[in-house]
């Protein structure tokens, strides 16, 4: 199965599912991902190094890992859970796990600056996380 | 090593470390644990089924699992992490993990009512969680 496509489709699905008021109906998938996750070096210069993170941004970061979980479920049929903890200062940690196996984990500093330089980097990252999650699962599942 | 004693000592240590203002200096360890974690059926009747959970209570629940993590570190010398997520309504989840191994996990409903009927039950639970964490680690560590 094509992990890259599956990941991106799942992420888009998650984002659109949260679009209660249809605000993003006329936006293309690419534009939506870029708006949420892609920031150029220029953009980053305008974001302070130390700042509070808002609920919306925490949710957007969560979706990245929730999409890993959901895509993993689609591939393996195995349920998994996402737990994320984030302080108001943007320090935090997320873990995706199933049973006794950690499939994916990431810690954050400066989460309010969380972003990718270009869209392909986001797709690369999603593909990498998903493939790694599947590999870890294969390795540990029979114990 | 005596997991029960180690767990309780670690939990007490964690609680006392947070006693910035010396409020609990004159309280015995047992009294402190009872005050924080033991609620009789009578006590529970006076706590509403649906209510908000405050930061202090979230912290107290976190300590239960942080003590598992810390006691595990004392035994094995292996670092582990605690990630906890809790909504204001008292729904949440906590996971203690090291590397790719989940050592301990628990999900909450009604976390504002989180308590043990008697002190021994708390000690039992701590001992059980710690022993289980060590067993899981032994099983998975060589992969």
Short mmCIF file of C-alpha atoms in Angstrom, two decimals:
data_model
loop_
_atom_site.label_atom_id
_atom_site.label_comp_id
_atom_site.label_asym_id
_atom_site.label_seq_id
_atom_site.Cartn_x
_atom_site.Cartn_y
_atom_site.Cartn_z
CA UNK A 1 0.00 0.00 0.00
CA UNK A 2 1.19 3.50 -0.78
CA UNK A 3 1.90 4.93 2.65
CA UNK A 4 2.46 8.44 1.40
CA UNK A 5 -0.88 8.77 -0.34
CA UNK A 6 -2.70 7.00 2.47
CA UNK A 7 -1.19 9.32 5.06
CA UNK A 8 -2.02 12.49 3.17
CA UNK A 9 -5.57 11.36 2.40
CA UNK A 10 -6.12 10.48 6.04
CA UNK A 11 -4.77 13.81 7.24
CA UNK A 12 -6.97 15.72 4.79
CA UNK A 13 -9.95 13.65 5.90
CA UNK A 14 -9.27 14.51 9.52
CA UNK A 15 -8.94 18.21 8.79
CA UNK A 16 -12.10 18.33 6.70
CA UNK A 17 -14.02 16.39 9.34
CA UNK A 18 -13.39 19.28 11.73
CA UNK A 19 -14.65 21.87 9.27
CA UNK A 20 -18.01 22.24 11.00
CA UNK A 21 -19.02 25.44 9.27
CA UNK A 22 -17.83 24.63 5.78
CA UNK A 23 -15.18 27.36 5.87
CA UNK A 24 -12.75 25.29 3.83
CA UNK A 25 -15.16 23.80 1.31
CA UNK A 26 -13.75 25.88 -1.52
CA UNK A 27 -10.12 25.29 -0.61
CA UNK A 28 -8.16 22.60 -2.38
CA UNK A 29 -6.49 19.90 -0.30
CA UNK A 30 -3.04 21.26 -1.11
CA UNK A 31 -3.98 24.81 -0.13
CA UNK A 32 -5.48 23.60 3.12
CA UNK A 33 -2.34 21.70 4.09
CA UNK A 34 -0.14 24.61 3.11
CA UNK A 35 -2.22 27.07 5.12
CA UNK A 36 -2.04 24.90 8.20
CA UNK A 37 1.40 23.39 8.13
CA UNK A 38 3.75 25.12 5.74
CA UNK A 39 5.71 28.14 6.86
CA UNK A 40 8.64 29.64 4.99
CA UNK A 41 11.72 30.94 6.73
CA UNK A 42 10.28 34.40 6.19
CA UNK A 43 7.05 33.44 7.94
CA UNK A 44 8.98 32.02 10.86
CA UNK A 45 10.89 35.24 11.30
CA UNK A 46 7.61 36.92 12.12
CA UNK A 47 6.69 34.41 14.80
CA UNK A 48 8.28 35.17 18.16
CA UNK A 49 10.62 32.56 19.64
CA UNK A 50 8.75 32.60 22.92
CA UNK A 51 5.00 32.85 22.76
CA UNK A 52 1.85 31.12 23.89
CA UNK A 53 0.36 28.43 21.75
CA UNK A 54 -3.37 28.51 21.06
CA UNK A 55 -5.83 25.63 21.16
CA UNK A 56 -6.24 25.66 17.39
CA UNK A 57 -2.54 25.15 16.80
CA UNK A 58 -2.37 22.36 19.37
CA UNK A 59 -5.24 20.69 17.54
CA UNK A 60 -3.45 21.05 14.18
CA UNK A 61 -0.32 19.40 15.56
CA UNK A 62 -2.41 16.66 17.08
CA UNK A 63 -3.95 15.92 13.70
CA UNK A 64 -0.52 15.12 12.23
CA UNK A 65 -0.15 12.28 14.72
CA UNK A 66 -3.80 11.31 14.74
CA UNK A 67 -3.48 10.77 10.99
CA UNK A 68 -0.55 8.42 11.65
CA UNK A 69 -2.74 6.49 14.07
CA UNK A 70 -5.72 6.35 11.75
CA UNK A 71 -3.70 5.41 8.67
CA UNK A 72 -1.99 2.70 10.73
CA UNK A 73 -5.43 1.38 11.69
CA UNK A 74 -6.47 1.33 8.04
CA UNK A 75 -3.41 -0.75 7.13
CA UNK A 76 -3.33 -3.19 10.04
CA UNK A 77 -6.89 -3.18 11.33
CA UNK A 78 -5.44 -2.67 14.80
CA UNK A 79 -6.80 0.12 17.01
CA UNK A 80 -4.36 2.56 18.50
CA UNK A 81 -4.47 5.60 20.74
CA UNK A 82 -2.98 9.07 20.68
CA UNK A 83 -2.05 10.88 23.88
CA UNK A 84 -0.75 14.41 23.66
CA UNK A 85 0.31 16.77 26.38
CA UNK A 86 1.14 20.38 25.64
CA UNK A 87 1.91 23.26 27.97
CA UNK A 88 0.81 26.79 27.17
CA UNK A 89 4.42 27.63 26.41
CA UNK A 90 4.49 25.06 23.60
CA UNK A 91 6.44 22.34 25.38
CA UNK A 92 4.94 18.93 25.03
CA UNK A 93 4.96 15.38 23.92
CA UNK A 94 2.80 13.09 21.86
CA UNK A 95 2.71 9.32 21.77
CA UNK A 96 0.83 6.93 19.50
CA UNK A 97 0.60 3.41 20.86
CA UNK A 98 -1.25 0.13 20.61
CA UNK A 99 -1.21 -2.43 23.40
CA UNK A 100 2.33 -2.42 24.78
CA UNK A 101 3.90 -1.00 21.65
CA UNK A 102 4.83 2.65 21.07
CA UNK A 103 4.33 3.29 17.36
CA UNK A 104 5.35 6.91 17.20
CA UNK A 105 6.48 9.56 19.62
CA UNK A 106 7.65 13.13 19.41
CA UNK A 107 8.54 15.83 21.87
CA UNK A 108 8.05 19.52 21.25
CA UNK A 109 9.74 22.73 22.10
CA UNK A 110 8.45 25.92 20.50
CA UNK A 111 5.34 24.09 19.29
CA UNK A 112 3.83 27.43 18.31
CA UNK A 113 6.45 27.46 15.53
CA UNK A 114 5.68 23.89 14.44
CA UNK A 115 5.72 23.81 10.64
CA UNK A 116 7.33 22.39 7.52
CA UNK A 117 9.34 24.41 5.01
CA UNK A 118 7.41 22.96 2.09
CA UNK A 119 4.47 20.69 1.50
CA UNK A 120 6.61 17.79 0.32
CA UNK A 121 8.45 17.80 3.64
CA UNK A 122 5.15 17.27 5.43
CA UNK A 123 4.31 14.37 3.14
CA UNK A 124 7.78 12.89 3.61
CA UNK A 125 7.41 13.10 7.37
CA UNK A 126 3.97 11.52 7.36
CA UNK A 127 5.13 8.68 5.12
CA UNK A 128 8.19 8.12 7.30
CA UNK A 129 6.21 8.04 10.55
CA UNK A 130 3.62 5.68 9.11
CA UNK A 131 6.18 3.28 7.66
CA UNK A 132 8.12 3.29 10.89
CA UNK A 133 4.96 2.62 12.91
CA UNK A 134 4.19 -0.40 10.72
CA UNK A 135 7.77 -1.67 11.02
CA UNK A 136 7.76 -1.38 14.80
CA UNK A 137 4.43 -3.13 14.97
CA UNK A 138 5.66 -6.02 12.80
CA UNK A 139 8.69 -6.41 15.02
CA UNK A 140 6.88 -6.47 18.35
CA UNK A 141 3.42 -7.78 17.60
CA UNK A 142 4.10 -11.47 18.14
CA UNK A 143 5.46 -11.07 21.64
CA UNK B 1 13.64 -5.46 45.53
CA UNK B 2 10.42 -4.76 47.41
CA UNK B 3 8.24 -3.10 44.78
CA UNK B 4 5.53 -2.11 47.23
CA UNK B 5 7.82 -0.18 49.56
CA UNK B 6 9.76 1.33 46.68
CA UNK B 7 6.57 2.53 45.01
CA UNK B 8 5.16 4.10 48.15
CA UNK B 9 8.45 5.78 49.05
CA UNK B 10 8.75 7.17 45.54
CA UNK B 11 5.20 8.49 45.57
CA UNK B 12 5.72 10.15 48.94
CA UNK B 13 8.97 11.66 47.70
CA UNK B 14 7.20 13.10 44.66
CA UNK B 15 4.41 14.59 46.75
CA UNK B 16 6.78 16.13 49.28
CA UNK B 17 8.97 17.54 46.52
CA UNK B 18 5.98 19.63 45.43
CA UNK B 19 5.38 20.97 48.92
CA UNK B 20 6.99 24.32 48.18
CA UNK B 21 5.66 26.12 51.18
CA UNK B 22 6.10 23.42 53.78
CA UNK B 23 2.37 22.99 54.26
CA UNK B 24 2.68 19.25 54.78
CA UNK B 25 5.81 19.18 56.91
CA UNK B 26 3.93 18.15 60.01
CA UNK B 27 1.83 15.52 58.27
CA UNK B 28 2.85 11.88 58.39
CA UNK B 29 3.33 10.04 55.11
CA UNK B 30 0.24 7.94 55.72
CA UNK B 31 -1.94 10.96 56.47
CA UNK B 32 -0.70 12.71 53.36
CA UNK B 33 -1.54 9.76 51.12
CA UNK B 34 -4.93 9.34 52.75
CA UNK B 35 -5.75 13.00 52.36
CA UNK B 36 -4.87 12.94 48.68
CA UNK B 37 -5.99 9.57 47.48
CA UNK B 38 -8.34 7.82 49.87
CA UNK B 39 -12.05 8.51 49.72
CA UNK B 40 -14.70 6.42 51.44
CA UNK B 41 -18.00 5.58 49.82
CA UNK B 42 -19.49 8.30 51.99
CA UNK B 43 -17.01 10.86 50.65
CA UNK B 44 -17.81 9.86 47.09
CA UNK B 45 -21.51 10.40 47.65
CA UNK B 46 -20.73 14.05 48.23
CA UNK B 47 -18.80 14.43 44.97
CA UNK B 48 -21.05 15.04 41.96
CA UNK B 49 -20.96 12.49 39.14
CA UNK B 50 -20.39 15.20 36.59
CA UNK B 51 -18.09 18.04 37.54
CA UNK B 52 -15.00 19.85 36.44
CA UNK B 53 -11.64 18.61 37.56
CA UNK B 54 -9.14 21.11 38.91
CA UNK B 55 -5.43 21.36 38.14
CA UNK B 56 -4.46 20.15 41.60
CA UNK B 57 -6.39 16.94 41.20
CA UNK B 58 -4.95 16.33 37.73
CA UNK B 59 -1.51 16.78 39.25
CA UNK B 60 -2.29 14.30 42.05
CA UNK B 61 -3.41 11.66 39.55
CA UNK B 62 -0.33 12.31 37.48
CA UNK B 63 1.88 11.66 40.50
CA UNK B 64 0.50 8.13 40.82
CA UNK B 65 1.88 7.31 37.38
CA UNK B 66 4.95 9.45 37.67
CA UNK B 67 5.86 7.41 40.73
CA UNK B 68 5.54 4.23 38.63
CA UNK B 69 7.92 5.78 36.09
CA UNK B 70 10.41 6.93 38.70
CA UNK B 71 10.37 3.69 40.68
CA UNK B 72 10.86 1.80 37.41
CA UNK B 73 13.89 3.97 36.68
CA UNK B 74 15.29 3.24 40.13
CA UNK B 75 15.00 -0.51 39.50
CA UNK B 76 16.18 -0.73 35.91
CA UNK B 77 18.27 2.40 35.44
CA UNK B 78 16.26 3.03 32.26
CA UNK B 79 14.68 6.45 31.68
CA UNK B 80 11.02 6.59 30.88
CA UNK B 81 8.42 9.24 30.13
CA UNK B 82 4.93 10.03 31.30
CA UNK B 83 2.39 11.64 29.00
CA UNK B 84 -1.02 12.52 30.36
CA UNK B 85 -3.95 14.15 28.69
CA UNK B 86 -6.99 15.22 30.65
CA UNK B 87 -10.05 17.17 29.59
CA UNK B 88 -11.76 19.58 31.94
CA UNK B 89 -14.59 17.10 32.27
CA UNK B 90 -12.24 14.50 33.74
CA UNK B 91 -11.85 12.32 30.67
CA UNK B 92 -8.31 11.40 29.86
CA UNK B 93 -5.50 8.98 29.44
CA UNK B 94 -2.02 8.49 30.77
CA UNK B 95 0.83 6.44 29.34
CA UNK B 96 4.25 5.59 30.77
CA UNK B 97 6.70 4.40 28.15
CA UNK B 98 10.35 3.85 27.40
CA UNK B 99 11.66 3.53 23.87
CA UNK B 100 9.09 1.51 21.96
CA UNK B 101 7.61 -0.13 25.04
CA UNK B 102 4.46 0.96 26.84
CA UNK B 103 5.01 0.17 30.52
CA UNK B 104 1.72 1.33 31.93
CA UNK B 105 -1.41 2.96 30.64
CA UNK B 106 -4.74 3.95 32.04
CA UNK B 107 -7.76 5.80 30.76
CA UNK B 108 -10.03 7.92 32.91
CA UNK B 109 -13.65 8.78 33.12
CA UNK B 110 -14.84 10.81 36.11
CA UNK B 111 -11.24 11.59 37.02
CA UNK B 112 -12.53 14.14 39.57
CA UNK B 113 -13.71 11.10 41.55
CA UNK B 114 -10.37 9.27 41.21
CA UNK B 115 -9.62 7.66 44.57
CA UNK B 116 -9.01 4.44 46.47
CA UNK B 117 -11.34 3.06 49.14
CA UNK B 118 -8.47 2.50 51.55
CA UNK B 119 -4.76 3.17 51.72
CA UNK B 120 -3.82 -0.47 51.20
CA UNK B 121 -5.66 -0.47 47.88
CA UNK B 122 -3.45 2.38 46.70
CA UNK B 123 -0.34 0.49 47.74
CA UNK B 124 -1.61 -2.68 46.04
CA UNK B 125 -2.27 -0.78 42.85
CA UNK B 126 1.16 0.88 42.86
CA UNK B 127 2.90 -2.42 43.49
CA UNK B 128 0.89 -4.11 40.74
CA UNK B 129 1.62 -1.38 38.18
CA UNK B 130 5.32 -1.36 39.00
CA UNK B 131 5.69 -5.14 38.84
CA UNK B 132 3.78 -5.23 35.58
CA UNK B 133 5.95 -2.47 34.11
CA UNK B 134 9.09 -4.45 35.00
CA UNK B 135 7.63 -7.65 33.51
CA UNK B 136 6.69 -5.95 30.25
CA UNK B 137 10.12 -4.39 30.04
CA UNK B 138 11.85 -7.75 30.55
CA UNK B 139 9.72 -9.28 27.83
CA UNK B 140 10.30 -6.63 25.18
CA UNK B 141 13.69 -5.14 25.98
CA UNK B 142 15.84 -7.43 23.87
CA UNK B 143 13.97 -6.77 20.65
#
